[in-house]
mmCIF file of C-alpha atoms and ligand atoms in Angstrom:
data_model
loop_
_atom_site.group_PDB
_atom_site.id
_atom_site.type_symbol
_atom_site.label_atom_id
_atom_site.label_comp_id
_atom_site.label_asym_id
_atom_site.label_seq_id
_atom_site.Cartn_x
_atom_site.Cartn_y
_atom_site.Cartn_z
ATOM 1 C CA UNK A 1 0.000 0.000 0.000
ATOM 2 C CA UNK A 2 1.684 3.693 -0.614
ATOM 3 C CA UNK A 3 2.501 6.002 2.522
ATOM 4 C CA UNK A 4 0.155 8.469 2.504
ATOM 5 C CA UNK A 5 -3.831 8.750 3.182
ATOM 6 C CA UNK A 6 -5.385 8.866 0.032
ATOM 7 C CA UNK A 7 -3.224 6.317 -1.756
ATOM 8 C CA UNK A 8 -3.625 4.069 1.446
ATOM 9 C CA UNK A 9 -7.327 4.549 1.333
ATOM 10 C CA UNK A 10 -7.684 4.008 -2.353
ATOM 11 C CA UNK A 11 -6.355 0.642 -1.947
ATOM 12 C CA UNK A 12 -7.615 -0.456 0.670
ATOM 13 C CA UNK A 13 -11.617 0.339 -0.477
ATOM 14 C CA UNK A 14 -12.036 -2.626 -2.814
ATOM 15 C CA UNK A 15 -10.322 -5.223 -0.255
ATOM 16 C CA UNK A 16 -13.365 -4.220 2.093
ATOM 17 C CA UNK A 17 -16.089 -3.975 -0.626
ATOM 18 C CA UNK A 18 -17.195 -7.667 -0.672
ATOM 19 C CA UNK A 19 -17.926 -6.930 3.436
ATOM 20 C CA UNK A 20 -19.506 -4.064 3.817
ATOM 21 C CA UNK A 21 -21.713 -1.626 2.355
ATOM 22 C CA UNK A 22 -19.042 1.286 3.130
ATOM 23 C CA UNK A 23 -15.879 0.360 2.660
ATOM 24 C CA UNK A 24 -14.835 4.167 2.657
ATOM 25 C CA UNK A 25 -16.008 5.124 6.050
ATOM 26 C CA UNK A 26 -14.659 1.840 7.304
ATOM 27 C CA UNK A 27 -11.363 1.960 5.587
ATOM 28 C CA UNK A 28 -11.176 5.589 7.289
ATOM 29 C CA UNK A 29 -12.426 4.676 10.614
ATOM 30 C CA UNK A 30 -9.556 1.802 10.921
ATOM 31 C CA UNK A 31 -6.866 4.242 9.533
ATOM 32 C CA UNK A 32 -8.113 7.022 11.730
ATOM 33 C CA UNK A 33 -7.994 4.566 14.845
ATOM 34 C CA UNK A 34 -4.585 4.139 14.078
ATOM 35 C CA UNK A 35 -3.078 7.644 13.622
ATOM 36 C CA UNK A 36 -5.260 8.434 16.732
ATOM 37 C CA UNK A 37 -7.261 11.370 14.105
ATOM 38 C CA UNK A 38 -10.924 11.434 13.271
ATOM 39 C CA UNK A 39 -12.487 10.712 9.919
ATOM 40 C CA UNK A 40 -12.977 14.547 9.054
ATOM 41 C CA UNK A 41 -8.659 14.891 10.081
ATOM 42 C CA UNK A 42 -7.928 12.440 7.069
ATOM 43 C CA UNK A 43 -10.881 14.045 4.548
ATOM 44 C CA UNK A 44 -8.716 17.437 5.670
ATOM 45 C CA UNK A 45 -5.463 15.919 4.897
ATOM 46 C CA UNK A 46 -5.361 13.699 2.471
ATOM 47 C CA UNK A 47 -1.548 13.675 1.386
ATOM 48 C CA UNK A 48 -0.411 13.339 4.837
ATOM 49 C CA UNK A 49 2.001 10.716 5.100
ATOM 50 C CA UNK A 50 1.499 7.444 7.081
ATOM 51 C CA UNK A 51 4.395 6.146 9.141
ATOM 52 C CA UNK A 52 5.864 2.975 8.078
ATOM 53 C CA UNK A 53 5.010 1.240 11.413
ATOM 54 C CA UNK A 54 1.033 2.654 11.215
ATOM 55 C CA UNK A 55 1.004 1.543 7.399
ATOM 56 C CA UNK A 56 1.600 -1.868 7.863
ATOM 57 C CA UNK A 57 -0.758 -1.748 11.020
ATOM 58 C CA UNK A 58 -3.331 -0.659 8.841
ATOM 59 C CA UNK A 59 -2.624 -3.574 5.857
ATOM 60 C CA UNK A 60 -3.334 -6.128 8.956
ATOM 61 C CA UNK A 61 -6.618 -4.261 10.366
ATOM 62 C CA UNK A 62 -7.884 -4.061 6.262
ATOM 63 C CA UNK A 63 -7.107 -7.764 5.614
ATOM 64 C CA UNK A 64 -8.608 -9.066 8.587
ATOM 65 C CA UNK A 65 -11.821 -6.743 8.091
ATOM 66 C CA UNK A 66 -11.493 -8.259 4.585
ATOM 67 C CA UNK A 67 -12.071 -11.734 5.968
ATOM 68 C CA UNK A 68 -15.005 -11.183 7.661
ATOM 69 C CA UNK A 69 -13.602 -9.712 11.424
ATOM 70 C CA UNK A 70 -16.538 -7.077 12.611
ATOM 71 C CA UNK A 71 -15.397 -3.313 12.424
ATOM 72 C CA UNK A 72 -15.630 -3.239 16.406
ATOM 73 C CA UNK A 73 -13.575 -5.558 17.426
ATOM 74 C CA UNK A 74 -10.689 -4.025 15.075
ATOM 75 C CA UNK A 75 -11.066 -0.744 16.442
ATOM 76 C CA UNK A 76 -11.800 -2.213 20.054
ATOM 77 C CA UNK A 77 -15.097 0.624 20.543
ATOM 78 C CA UNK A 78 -18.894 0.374 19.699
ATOM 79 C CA UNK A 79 -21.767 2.786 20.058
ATOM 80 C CA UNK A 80 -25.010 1.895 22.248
ATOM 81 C CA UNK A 81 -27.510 4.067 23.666
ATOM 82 C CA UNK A 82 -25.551 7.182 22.203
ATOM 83 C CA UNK A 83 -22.657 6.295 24.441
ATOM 84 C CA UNK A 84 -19.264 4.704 23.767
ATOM 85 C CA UNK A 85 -18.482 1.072 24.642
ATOM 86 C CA UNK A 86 -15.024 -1.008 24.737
ATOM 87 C CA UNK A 87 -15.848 -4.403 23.158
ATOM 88 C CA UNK A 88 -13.670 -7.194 22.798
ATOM 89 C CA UNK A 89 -14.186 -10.975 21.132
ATOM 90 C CA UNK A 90 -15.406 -11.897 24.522
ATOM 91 C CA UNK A 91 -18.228 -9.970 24.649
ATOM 92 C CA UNK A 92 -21.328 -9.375 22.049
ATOM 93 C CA UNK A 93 -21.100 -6.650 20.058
ATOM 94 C CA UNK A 94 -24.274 -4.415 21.571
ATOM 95 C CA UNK A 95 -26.717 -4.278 18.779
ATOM 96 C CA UNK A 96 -29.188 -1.253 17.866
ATOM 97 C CA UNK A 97 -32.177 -3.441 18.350
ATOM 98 C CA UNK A 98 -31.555 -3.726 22.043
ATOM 99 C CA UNK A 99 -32.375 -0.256 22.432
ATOM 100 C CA UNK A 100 -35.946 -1.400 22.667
ATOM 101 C CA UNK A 101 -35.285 -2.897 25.774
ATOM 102 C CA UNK A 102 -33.287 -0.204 26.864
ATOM 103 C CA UNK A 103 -36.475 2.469 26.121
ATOM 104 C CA UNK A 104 -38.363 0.092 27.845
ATOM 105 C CA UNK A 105 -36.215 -0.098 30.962
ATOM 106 C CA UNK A 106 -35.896 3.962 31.170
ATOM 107 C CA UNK A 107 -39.806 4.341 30.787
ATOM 108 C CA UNK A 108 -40.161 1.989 33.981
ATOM 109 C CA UNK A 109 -37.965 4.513 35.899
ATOM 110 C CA UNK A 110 -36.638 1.621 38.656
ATOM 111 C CA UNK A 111 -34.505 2.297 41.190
ATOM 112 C CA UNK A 112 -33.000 -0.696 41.457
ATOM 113 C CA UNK A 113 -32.234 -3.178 38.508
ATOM 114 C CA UNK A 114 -30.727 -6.712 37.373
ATOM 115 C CA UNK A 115 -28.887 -7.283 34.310
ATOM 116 C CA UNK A 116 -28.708 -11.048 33.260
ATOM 117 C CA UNK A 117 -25.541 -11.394 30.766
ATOM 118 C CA UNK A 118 -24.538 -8.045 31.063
ATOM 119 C CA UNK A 119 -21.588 -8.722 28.432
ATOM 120 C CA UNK A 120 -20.229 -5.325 27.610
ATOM 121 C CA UNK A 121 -22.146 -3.817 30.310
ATOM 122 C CA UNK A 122 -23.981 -2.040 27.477
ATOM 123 C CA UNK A 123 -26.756 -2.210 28.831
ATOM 124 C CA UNK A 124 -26.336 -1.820 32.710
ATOM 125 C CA UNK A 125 -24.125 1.093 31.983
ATOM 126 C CA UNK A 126 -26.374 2.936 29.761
ATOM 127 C CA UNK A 127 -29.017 2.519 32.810
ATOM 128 C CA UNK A 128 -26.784 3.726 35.711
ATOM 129 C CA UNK A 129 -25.785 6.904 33.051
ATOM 130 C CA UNK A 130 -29.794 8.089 32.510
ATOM 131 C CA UNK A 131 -30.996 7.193 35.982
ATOM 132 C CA UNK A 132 -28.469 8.619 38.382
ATOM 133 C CA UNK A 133 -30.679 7.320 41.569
ATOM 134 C CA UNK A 134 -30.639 3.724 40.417
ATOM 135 C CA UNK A 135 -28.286 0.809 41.705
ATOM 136 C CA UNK A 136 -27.642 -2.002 38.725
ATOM 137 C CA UNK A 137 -26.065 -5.154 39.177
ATOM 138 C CA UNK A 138 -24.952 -6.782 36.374
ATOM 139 C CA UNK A 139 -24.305 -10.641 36.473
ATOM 140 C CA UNK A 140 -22.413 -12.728 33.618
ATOM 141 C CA UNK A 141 -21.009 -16.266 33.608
ATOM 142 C CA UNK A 142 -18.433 -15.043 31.416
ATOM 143 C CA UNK A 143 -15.558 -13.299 33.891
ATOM 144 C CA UNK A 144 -13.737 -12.478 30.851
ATOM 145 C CA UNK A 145 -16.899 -10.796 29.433
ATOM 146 C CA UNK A 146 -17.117 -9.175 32.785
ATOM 147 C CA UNK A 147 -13.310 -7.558 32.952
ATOM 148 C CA UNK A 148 -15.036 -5.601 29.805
ATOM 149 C CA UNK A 149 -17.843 -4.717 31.395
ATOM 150 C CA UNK A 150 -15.610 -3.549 33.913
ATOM 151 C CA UNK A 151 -13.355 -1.287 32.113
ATOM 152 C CA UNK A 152 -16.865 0.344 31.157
ATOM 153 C CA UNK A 153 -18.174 0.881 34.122
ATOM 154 C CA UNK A 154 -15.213 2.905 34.862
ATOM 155 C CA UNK A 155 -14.896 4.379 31.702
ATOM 156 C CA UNK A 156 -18.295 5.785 32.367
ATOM 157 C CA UNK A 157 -17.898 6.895 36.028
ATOM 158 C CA UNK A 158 -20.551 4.634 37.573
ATOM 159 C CA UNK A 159 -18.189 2.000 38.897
ATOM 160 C CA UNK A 160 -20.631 3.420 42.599
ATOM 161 C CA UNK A 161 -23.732 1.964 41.423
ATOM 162 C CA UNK A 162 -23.178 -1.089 38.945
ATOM 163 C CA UNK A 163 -21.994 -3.863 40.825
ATOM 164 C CA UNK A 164 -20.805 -6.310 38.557
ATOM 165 C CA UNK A 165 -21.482 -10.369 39.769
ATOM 166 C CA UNK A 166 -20.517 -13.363 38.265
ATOM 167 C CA UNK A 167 -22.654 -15.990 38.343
ATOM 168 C CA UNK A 168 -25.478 -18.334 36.300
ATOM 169 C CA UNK A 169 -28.737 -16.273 35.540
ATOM 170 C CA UNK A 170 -30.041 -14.788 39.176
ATOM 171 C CA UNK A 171 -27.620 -17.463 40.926
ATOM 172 C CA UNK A 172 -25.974 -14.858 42.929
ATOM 173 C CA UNK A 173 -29.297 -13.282 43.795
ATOM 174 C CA UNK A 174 -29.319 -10.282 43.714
ATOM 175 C CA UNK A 175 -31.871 -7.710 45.032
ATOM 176 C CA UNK A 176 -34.678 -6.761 45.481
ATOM 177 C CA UNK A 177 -35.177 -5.052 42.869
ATOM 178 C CA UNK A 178 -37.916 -3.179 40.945
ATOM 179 C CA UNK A 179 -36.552 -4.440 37.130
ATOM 180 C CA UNK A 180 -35.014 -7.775 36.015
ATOM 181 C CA UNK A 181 -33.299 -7.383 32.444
ATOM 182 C CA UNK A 182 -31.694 -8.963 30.143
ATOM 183 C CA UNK A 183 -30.584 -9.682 26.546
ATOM 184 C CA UNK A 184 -29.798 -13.675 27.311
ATOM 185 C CA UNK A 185 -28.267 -15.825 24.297
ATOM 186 C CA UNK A 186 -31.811 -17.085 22.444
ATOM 187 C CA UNK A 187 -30.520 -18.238 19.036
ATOM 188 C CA UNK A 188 -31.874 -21.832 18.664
ATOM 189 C CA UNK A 189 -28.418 -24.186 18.982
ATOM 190 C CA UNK A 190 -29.789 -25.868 15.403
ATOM 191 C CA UNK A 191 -29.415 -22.164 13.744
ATOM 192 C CA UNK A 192 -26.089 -20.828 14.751
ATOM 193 C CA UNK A 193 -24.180 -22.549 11.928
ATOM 194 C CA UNK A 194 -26.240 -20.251 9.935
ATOM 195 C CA UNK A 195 -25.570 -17.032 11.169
ATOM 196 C CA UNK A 196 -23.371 -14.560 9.263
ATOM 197 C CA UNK A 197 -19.981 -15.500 8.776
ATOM 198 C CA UNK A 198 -18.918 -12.475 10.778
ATOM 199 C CA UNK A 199 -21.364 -13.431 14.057
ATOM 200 C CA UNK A 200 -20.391 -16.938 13.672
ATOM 201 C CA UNK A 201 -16.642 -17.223 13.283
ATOM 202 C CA UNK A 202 -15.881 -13.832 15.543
ATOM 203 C CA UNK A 203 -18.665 -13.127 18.468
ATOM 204 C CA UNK A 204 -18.747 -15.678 21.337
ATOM 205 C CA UNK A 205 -20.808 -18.760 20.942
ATOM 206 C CA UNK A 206 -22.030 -18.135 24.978
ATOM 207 C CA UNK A 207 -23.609 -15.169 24.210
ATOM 208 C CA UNK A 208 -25.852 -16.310 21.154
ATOM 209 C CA UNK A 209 -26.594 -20.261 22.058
ATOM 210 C CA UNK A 210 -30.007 -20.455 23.684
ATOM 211 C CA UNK A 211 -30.413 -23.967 23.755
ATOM 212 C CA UNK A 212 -32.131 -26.523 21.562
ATOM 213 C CA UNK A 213 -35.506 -23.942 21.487
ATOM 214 C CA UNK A 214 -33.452 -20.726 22.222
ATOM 215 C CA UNK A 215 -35.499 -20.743 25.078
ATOM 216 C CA UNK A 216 -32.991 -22.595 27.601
ATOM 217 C CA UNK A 217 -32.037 -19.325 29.645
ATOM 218 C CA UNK A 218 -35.172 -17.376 29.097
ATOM 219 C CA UNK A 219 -37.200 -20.012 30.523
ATOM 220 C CA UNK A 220 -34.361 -20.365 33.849
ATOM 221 C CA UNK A 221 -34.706 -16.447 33.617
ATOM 222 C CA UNK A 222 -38.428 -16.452 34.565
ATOM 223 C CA UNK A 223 -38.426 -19.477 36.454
ATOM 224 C CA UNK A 224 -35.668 -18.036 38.690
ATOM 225 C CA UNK A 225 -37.076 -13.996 38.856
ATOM 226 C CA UNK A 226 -39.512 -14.321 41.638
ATOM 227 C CA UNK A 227 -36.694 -14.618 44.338
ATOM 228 C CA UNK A 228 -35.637 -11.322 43.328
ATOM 229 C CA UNK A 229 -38.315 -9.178 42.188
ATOM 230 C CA UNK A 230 -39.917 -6.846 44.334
ATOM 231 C CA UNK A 231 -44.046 -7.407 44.886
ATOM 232 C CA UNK A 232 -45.205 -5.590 41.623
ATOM 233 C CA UNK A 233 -41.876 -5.885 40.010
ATOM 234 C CA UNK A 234 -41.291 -5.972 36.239
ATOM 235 C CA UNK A 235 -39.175 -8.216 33.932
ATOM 236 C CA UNK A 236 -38.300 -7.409 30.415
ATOM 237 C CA UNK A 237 -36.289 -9.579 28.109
ATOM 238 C CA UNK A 238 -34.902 -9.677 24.731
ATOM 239 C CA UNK A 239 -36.187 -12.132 22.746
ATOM 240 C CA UNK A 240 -35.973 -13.604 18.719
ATOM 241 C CA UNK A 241 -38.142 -12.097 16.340
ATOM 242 C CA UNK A 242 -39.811 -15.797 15.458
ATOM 243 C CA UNK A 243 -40.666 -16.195 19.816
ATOM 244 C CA UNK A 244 -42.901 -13.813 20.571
ATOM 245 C CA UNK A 245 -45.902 -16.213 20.901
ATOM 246 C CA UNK A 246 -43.797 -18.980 22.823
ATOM 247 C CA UNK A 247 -42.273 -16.537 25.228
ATOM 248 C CA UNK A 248 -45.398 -15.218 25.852
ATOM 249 C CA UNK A 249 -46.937 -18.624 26.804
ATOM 250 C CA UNK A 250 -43.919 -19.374 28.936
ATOM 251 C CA UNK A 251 -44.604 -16.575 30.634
ATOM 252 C CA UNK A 252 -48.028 -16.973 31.648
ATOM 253 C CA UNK A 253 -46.999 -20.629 32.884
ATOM 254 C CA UNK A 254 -44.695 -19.064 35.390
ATOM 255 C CA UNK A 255 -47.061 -16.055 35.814
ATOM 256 C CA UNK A 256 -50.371 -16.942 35.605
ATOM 257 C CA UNK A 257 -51.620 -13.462 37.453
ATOM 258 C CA UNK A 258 -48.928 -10.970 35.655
ATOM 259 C CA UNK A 259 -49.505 -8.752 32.881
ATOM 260 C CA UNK A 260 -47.553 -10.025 29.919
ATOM 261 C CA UNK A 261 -46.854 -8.577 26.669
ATOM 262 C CA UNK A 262 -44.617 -8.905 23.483
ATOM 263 C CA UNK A 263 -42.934 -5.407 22.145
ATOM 264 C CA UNK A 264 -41.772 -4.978 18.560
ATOM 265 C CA UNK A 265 -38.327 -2.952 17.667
ATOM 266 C CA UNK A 266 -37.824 -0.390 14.975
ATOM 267 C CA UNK A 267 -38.242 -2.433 12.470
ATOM 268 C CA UNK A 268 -41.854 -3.888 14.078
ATOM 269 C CA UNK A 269 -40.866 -7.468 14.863
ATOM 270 C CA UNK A 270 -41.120 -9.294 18.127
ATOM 271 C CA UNK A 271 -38.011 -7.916 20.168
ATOM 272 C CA UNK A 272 -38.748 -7.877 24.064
ATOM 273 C CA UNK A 273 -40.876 -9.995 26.292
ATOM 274 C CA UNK A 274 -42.410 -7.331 29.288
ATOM 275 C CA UNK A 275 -44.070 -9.021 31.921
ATOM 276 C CA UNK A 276 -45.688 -7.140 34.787
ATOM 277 C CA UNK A 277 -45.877 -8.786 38.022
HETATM 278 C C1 LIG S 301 -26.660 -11.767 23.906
HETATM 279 S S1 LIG S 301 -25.309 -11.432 24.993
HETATM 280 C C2 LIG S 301 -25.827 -9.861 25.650
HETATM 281 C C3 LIG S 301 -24.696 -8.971 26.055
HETATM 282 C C4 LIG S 301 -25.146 -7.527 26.398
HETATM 283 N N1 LIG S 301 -26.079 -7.528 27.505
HETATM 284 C C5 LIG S 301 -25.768 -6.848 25.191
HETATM 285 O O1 LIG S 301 -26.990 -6.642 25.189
HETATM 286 O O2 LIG S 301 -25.043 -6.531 24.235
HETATM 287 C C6 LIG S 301 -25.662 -12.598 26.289
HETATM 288 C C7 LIG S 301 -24.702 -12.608 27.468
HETATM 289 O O3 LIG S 301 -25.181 -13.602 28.388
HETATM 290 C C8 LIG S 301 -24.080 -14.259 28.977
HETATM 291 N N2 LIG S 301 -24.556 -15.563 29.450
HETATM 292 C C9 LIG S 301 -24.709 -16.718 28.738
HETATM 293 N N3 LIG S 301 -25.175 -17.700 29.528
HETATM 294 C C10 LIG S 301 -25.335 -17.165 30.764
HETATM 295 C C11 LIG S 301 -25.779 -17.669 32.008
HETATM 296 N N4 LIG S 301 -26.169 -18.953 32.131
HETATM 297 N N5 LIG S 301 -25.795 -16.856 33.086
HETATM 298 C C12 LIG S 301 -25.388 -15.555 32.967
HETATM 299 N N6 LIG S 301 -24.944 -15.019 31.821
HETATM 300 C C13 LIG S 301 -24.926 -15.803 30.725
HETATM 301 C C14 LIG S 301 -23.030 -14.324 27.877
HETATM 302 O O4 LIG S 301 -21.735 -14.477 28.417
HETATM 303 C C15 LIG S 301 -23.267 -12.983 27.171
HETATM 304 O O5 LIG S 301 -22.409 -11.988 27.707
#
């Protein structure tokens, strides 16, 4: 590749077309990580010459984007919730779809919350940031998913209210608390092998696997929520656009009194499972 940003970029834009739908932005968002400048910096400056060192860097980052690695994990940062996260292989990249849940979450204004497979923290985080009363633990069997969650907690200054637990679903029960959470793994086991290339081969298989139905966790979820809900407490959960109707009858098996609903996402299909004790 030639030394400076618009040669570098030139070359690098059909390696990344067969992955993405912009390989310009992307090619300058991975150049830009590396010279530590934004994207408008290299637009500016286009003849600026690229070290030797950050040139090479660069030919790695493009050819692994190239085969399929997702933008985030390259760069090590992804957006949620309008707020910056640090994501690594060993957590789920936070997806835009789980801002349903989140909208949902806010609107309930709790003061106290649980967060089943926190991952990133995404999602935990983003609720200690917008209510500054609440108290969020966040629980994950993965401890290296949790060291990431970690660094965002701190990164976001809330490290006082999210208290971070690892455990199995509400094994470490928490609580009480007004809100039970969570955006569990509900890809049916049979399905994975099917998932893009770049979920498959690069996110980890503990945060997608749900079990033979894709139910396995949701249905431990509601089984186990009672022992930490408070009377009149709330749980809402992510769930697979194709399980609306079978969340919602495993729901009223554990809930028979409750209030239970199915909400759709932006794009109107079946995205989280409320159910109102
Ligand atoms: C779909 S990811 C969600 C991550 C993050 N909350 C988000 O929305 O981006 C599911 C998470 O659940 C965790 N997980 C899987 N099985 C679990 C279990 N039995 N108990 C607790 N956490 C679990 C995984 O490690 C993963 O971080």
């Amino acid at each position: 590749m030639s030394d400076d940003v618009q040669h570098a970029l030139h070359e690098a834009i059909p390696l990344l077309a067969p992955v993405t739908d912009i390989p310009r932005v992307e090619a300058e968002i991975l150049l830009g990580h590396l010279l530590g400048v934004n994207r408008a910096m290299l637009i500016a400056h286009p003849e600026r010459t690229i070290p030797p060192d950050k040139l090479a860097a660069f030919h790695n980052l493009v050819r692994q984007r190239a085969e399929g690695c997702p933008l985030p994990y390259l760069t090590g940062r992804a957006e949620f919730y309008g707020l910056e996260f640090h994501v690594t292989p060993d957590v789920l990249i936070p997806r835009p779809e789980t801002e349903t849940l989140m909208d949902l979450a806010l609107a309930a204004r709790p003061r106290s919350v649980v967060d089943v497979g926190t991952g990133s923290g995404c999602i935990a985080v983003a609720l200690a940031v917008h209510l500054p009363q609440a108290t969020v633990y966040a629980i994950d069997i993965s401890p290296a998913a949790l060291a990431v969650a970690q660094e965002n907690v701190e990164r976001h200054g809330v490290a006082d209210r999210v208290i971070l637990m690892v455990g199995d679903v509400l094994g470490p029960r928490p609580g009480p608390v007004d809100l039970v959470v969570s955006n569990p793994p509900y890809i049916p086991t049979g399905e994975c092998g099917s998932l893009p290339l770049s979920v498959r081969e690069y996110e980890p298989c503990l945060a997608l696997d749900g079990g033979p139905d894709g139910l396995t966790i949701i249905r431990r979820l509601l089984a186990q929520a009672p022992a930490v809900l408070r009377p009149g407490g709330k749980l809402l959960i992510e769930i697979g656009a194709e399980q609306g109707e079978d969340a919602v009858n495993l729901a009223r098996t554990f809930y028979p009194k409750a209030t239970v609903r199915v909400h759709p996402d932006l794009a109107g299909r079946d995205r989280v499972l409320e159910v109102q004790t």
